[in-house]
Protein backbone atom coordinates (compact mmCIF):
# COMPACT_ATOMS: atom_id res chain seq x y z
CA UNK A 1 0.00 0.00 0.00
CA UNK A 2 1.02 3.64 -0.35
CA UNK A 3 1.14 4.13 3.45
CA UNK A 4 3.44 1.09 3.77
CA UNK A 5 5.78 2.46 1.07
CA UNK A 6 5.87 5.85 2.82
CA UNK A 7 6.76 4.15 6.13
CA UNK A 8 9.43 2.03 4.43
CA UNK A 9 10.90 5.12 2.78
CA UNK A 10 11.06 6.99 6.08
CA UNK A 11 12.79 3.98 7.67
CA UNK A 12 15.18 3.73 4.71
CA UNK A 13 13.66 0.38 3.70
CA UNK A 14 12.54 1.17 0.17
CA UNK A 15 11.51 -1.55 -2.21
CA UNK A 16 12.92 -1.64 -5.70
CA UNK A 17 9.58 -0.53 -7.13
CA UNK A 18 9.54 2.59 -4.95
CA UNK A 19 13.17 3.54 -5.64
CA UNK A 20 13.25 3.36 -9.41
CA UNK A 21 11.12 4.83 -12.14
CA UNK A 22 11.95 1.73 -14.17
CA UNK A 23 13.27 -1.40 -12.49
CA UNK A 24 15.83 -2.87 -14.88
CA UNK A 25 17.09 -5.39 -12.34
CA UNK A 26 20.80 -5.94 -12.84
CA UNK A 27 20.72 -5.16 -16.57
CA UNK A 28 23.42 -2.75 -17.69
CA UNK A 29 23.95 -2.18 -21.39
CA UNK A 30 25.30 0.40 -23.81
CA UNK A 31 23.18 3.52 -23.44
CA UNK A 32 22.17 2.88 -19.82
CA UNK A 33 22.22 5.80 -17.41
CA UNK A 34 23.64 4.92 -14.00
CA UNK A 35 23.11 7.27 -11.07
CA UNK A 36 25.58 6.92 -8.22
CA UNK A 37 24.29 6.53 -4.71
CA UNK A 38 26.03 7.63 -1.51
CA UNK A 39 27.15 4.52 0.36
CA UNK A 40 29.68 5.89 2.85
CA UNK A 41 29.08 6.49 6.54
CA UNK A 42 31.17 9.65 6.11
CA UNK A 43 28.37 11.28 4.11
CA UNK A 44 30.30 11.36 0.84
CA UNK A 45 30.93 8.78 -1.86
CA UNK A 46 34.65 8.39 -1.40
CA UNK A 47 37.19 10.98 -0.36
CA UNK A 48 39.48 9.84 -3.19
CA UNK A 49 36.75 10.09 -5.85
CA UNK A 50 34.34 12.89 -4.88
CA UNK A 51 33.31 13.40 -8.51
CA UNK A 52 31.20 10.23 -8.27
CA UNK A 53 28.93 11.84 -5.66
CA UNK A 54 25.49 12.08 -7.30
CA UNK A 55 27.09 11.45 -10.68
CA UNK A 56 25.15 10.42 -13.77
CA UNK A 57 27.10 7.97 -15.93
CA UNK A 58 26.25 7.20 -19.55
CA UNK A 59 27.41 3.65 -20.35
CA UNK A 60 29.35 3.70 -23.63
CA UNK A 61 30.36 0.04 -23.67
CA UNK A 62 29.61 -3.00 -21.54
CA UNK A 63 30.71 -6.61 -21.68
CA UNK A 64 31.45 -9.39 -19.21
CA UNK A 65 34.92 -7.97 -18.47
CA UNK A 66 34.50 -4.18 -18.22
CA UNK A 67 31.98 -1.35 -18.26
CA UNK A 68 33.05 2.01 -19.72
CA UNK A 69 31.12 5.23 -19.27
CA UNK A 70 31.37 9.00 -19.01
CA UNK A 71 30.19 11.31 -16.25
CA UNK A 72 27.51 13.51 -17.81
CA UNK A 73 27.14 16.04 -15.01
CA UNK A 74 30.72 17.19 -14.35
CA UNK A 75 31.22 20.29 -16.53
CA UNK A 76 34.39 22.35 -16.25
CA UNK A 77 35.36 25.89 -17.22
CA UNK A 78 38.03 24.50 -19.56
CA UNK A 79 37.91 25.45 -23.24
CA UNK A 80 40.60 23.96 -25.48
CA UNK A 81 41.45 24.68 -29.10
CA UNK A 82 42.66 21.99 -31.49
CA UNK A 83 46.19 23.37 -31.03
CA UNK A 84 45.93 22.87 -27.25
CA UNK A 85 45.26 19.15 -27.73
CA UNK A 86 48.51 17.41 -28.61
CA UNK A 87 48.63 13.75 -29.53
CA UNK A 88 51.79 11.72 -28.92
CA UNK A 89 53.08 8.64 -30.67
CA UNK A 90 54.18 5.55 -28.71
CA UNK A 91 57.62 7.12 -28.15
CA UNK A 92 56.14 10.33 -26.71
CA UNK A 93 56.89 12.43 -29.80
CA UNK A 94 54.18 15.03 -30.54
CA UNK A 95 52.15 14.45 -33.68
CA UNK A 96 51.11 17.54 -35.56
CA UNK A 97 47.70 16.37 -36.71
CA UNK A 98 46.09 13.78 -34.48
CA UNK A 99 46.74 10.07 -34.77
CA UNK A 100 49.50 8.42 -36.81
CA UNK A 101 46.96 7.55 -39.50
CA UNK A 102 45.65 11.13 -39.63
CA UNK A 103 49.20 12.48 -39.83
CA UNK A 104 50.15 10.12 -42.67
CA UNK A 105 46.97 10.95 -44.60
CA UNK A 106 47.12 14.65 -43.75
CA UNK A 107 43.35 14.57 -43.27
CA UNK A 108 43.02 16.70 -40.14
CA UNK A 109 44.98 19.81 -39.30
CA UNK A 110 44.67 21.58 -35.95
CA UNK A 111 42.80 24.87 -35.92
CA UNK A 112 43.19 27.65 -33.37
CA UNK A 113 39.63 28.77 -34.13
CA UNK A 114 37.99 25.51 -33.03
CA UNK A 115 37.21 25.84 -29.32
CA UNK A 116 35.95 22.80 -27.42
CA UNK A 117 34.11 23.17 -24.08
CA UNK A 118 35.46 20.29 -21.98
CA UNK A 119 33.65 18.28 -19.32
CA UNK A 120 35.22 15.80 -16.91
CA UNK A 121 34.29 12.34 -18.18
CA UNK A 122 36.09 10.30 -15.53
CA UNK A 123 39.39 9.52 -13.88
CA UNK A 124 40.72 7.07 -16.50
CA UNK A 125 42.77 8.46 -19.42
CA UNK A 126 42.24 12.11 -18.43
CA UNK A 127 44.11 15.15 -19.74
CA UNK A 128 47.22 14.49 -17.67
CA UNK A 129 47.54 10.77 -18.38
CA UNK A 130 50.09 9.30 -20.77
CA UNK A 131 47.37 8.57 -23.33
CA UNK A 132 44.45 10.94 -22.80
CA UNK A 133 41.07 10.06 -24.27
CA UNK A 134 38.68 12.75 -25.49
CA UNK A 135 35.15 11.56 -26.20
CA UNK A 136 32.53 13.62 -28.06
CA UNK A 137 28.77 12.99 -27.89
CA UNK A 138 26.63 14.28 -30.76
CA UNK A 139 23.55 13.64 -32.89
CA UNK A 140 25.00 14.26 -36.36
CA UNK A 141 23.60 11.63 -38.71
CA UNK A 142 25.28 12.57 -41.99
CA UNK A 143 27.15 9.80 -43.79
CA UNK A 144 30.44 11.08 -42.38
CA UNK A 145 28.90 11.49 -38.92
CA UNK A 146 27.83 7.85 -38.87
CA UNK A 147 31.12 6.60 -40.34
CA UNK A 148 33.30 8.20 -37.62
CA UNK A 149 30.93 7.41 -34.74
CA UNK A 150 29.33 4.61 -32.75
CA UNK A 151 25.62 4.72 -31.96
CA UNK A 152 24.99 4.65 -28.20
CA UNK A 153 21.20 4.90 -28.38
CA UNK A 154 18.89 6.27 -31.07
CA UNK A 155 20.11 9.76 -32.10
CA UNK A 156 23.01 9.75 -29.60
CA UNK A 157 26.39 8.98 -31.13
CA UNK A 158 29.94 9.03 -29.76
CA UNK A 159 33.17 9.76 -31.59
CA UNK A 160 36.77 10.62 -30.81
CA UNK A 161 38.05 14.18 -30.80
CA UNK A 162 39.62 13.53 -34.21
CA UNK A 163 36.27 12.25 -35.50
CA UNK A 164 34.59 15.43 -34.25
CA UNK A 165 37.32 17.56 -35.83
CA UNK A 166 36.78 15.81 -39.17
CA UNK A 167 33.03 16.62 -38.99
CA UNK A 168 33.80 20.28 -38.27
CA UNK A 169 36.38 20.44 -41.06
CA UNK A 170 33.91 18.87 -43.53
CA UNK A 171 31.29 21.48 -42.61
CA UNK A 172 28.88 18.88 -41.17
CA UNK A 173 29.08 20.39 -37.67
CA UNK A 174 30.45 23.11 -35.44
CA UNK A 175 32.19 22.55 -32.12
CA UNK A 176 28.96 23.60 -30.38
CA UNK A 177 27.29 20.48 -31.81
CA UNK A 178 29.36 18.29 -29.45
CA UNK A 179 29.44 17.54 -25.75
CA UNK A 180 33.17 16.95 -25.23
CA UNK A 181 34.58 14.93 -22.32
CA UNK A 182 38.14 14.23 -21.25
CA UNK A 183 38.69 10.87 -19.61
CA UNK A 184 36.16 8.18 -18.81
CA UNK A 185 35.17 5.99 -15.90
CA UNK A 186 34.95 2.25 -15.75
CA UNK A 187 34.45 -0.73 -13.50
CA UNK A 188 34.46 -4.49 -13.49
CA UNK A 189 31.00 -6.07 -13.55
Tab-separated table of N, CA and C in Angstrom, residues 20 131 161 181:
chain	number	residue	atom	x	y	z
A	20	UNK	N	12.894	3.183	-8.010
A	20	UNK	CA	13.245	3.363	-9.407
A	20	UNK	C	12.014	3.684	-10.240
A	131	UNK	N	48.168	8.676	-22.101
A	131	UNK	CA	47.369	8.569	-23.329
A	131	UNK	C	45.958	9.070	-23.050
A	161	UNK	N	37.817	12.770	-30.493
A	161	UNK	CA	38.049	14.184	-30.804
A	161	UNK	C	38.422	14.346	-32.270
A	181	UNK	N	34.165	15.417	-23.630
A	181	UNK	CA	34.578	14.928	-22.319
A	181	UNK	C	36.022	14.459	-22.378
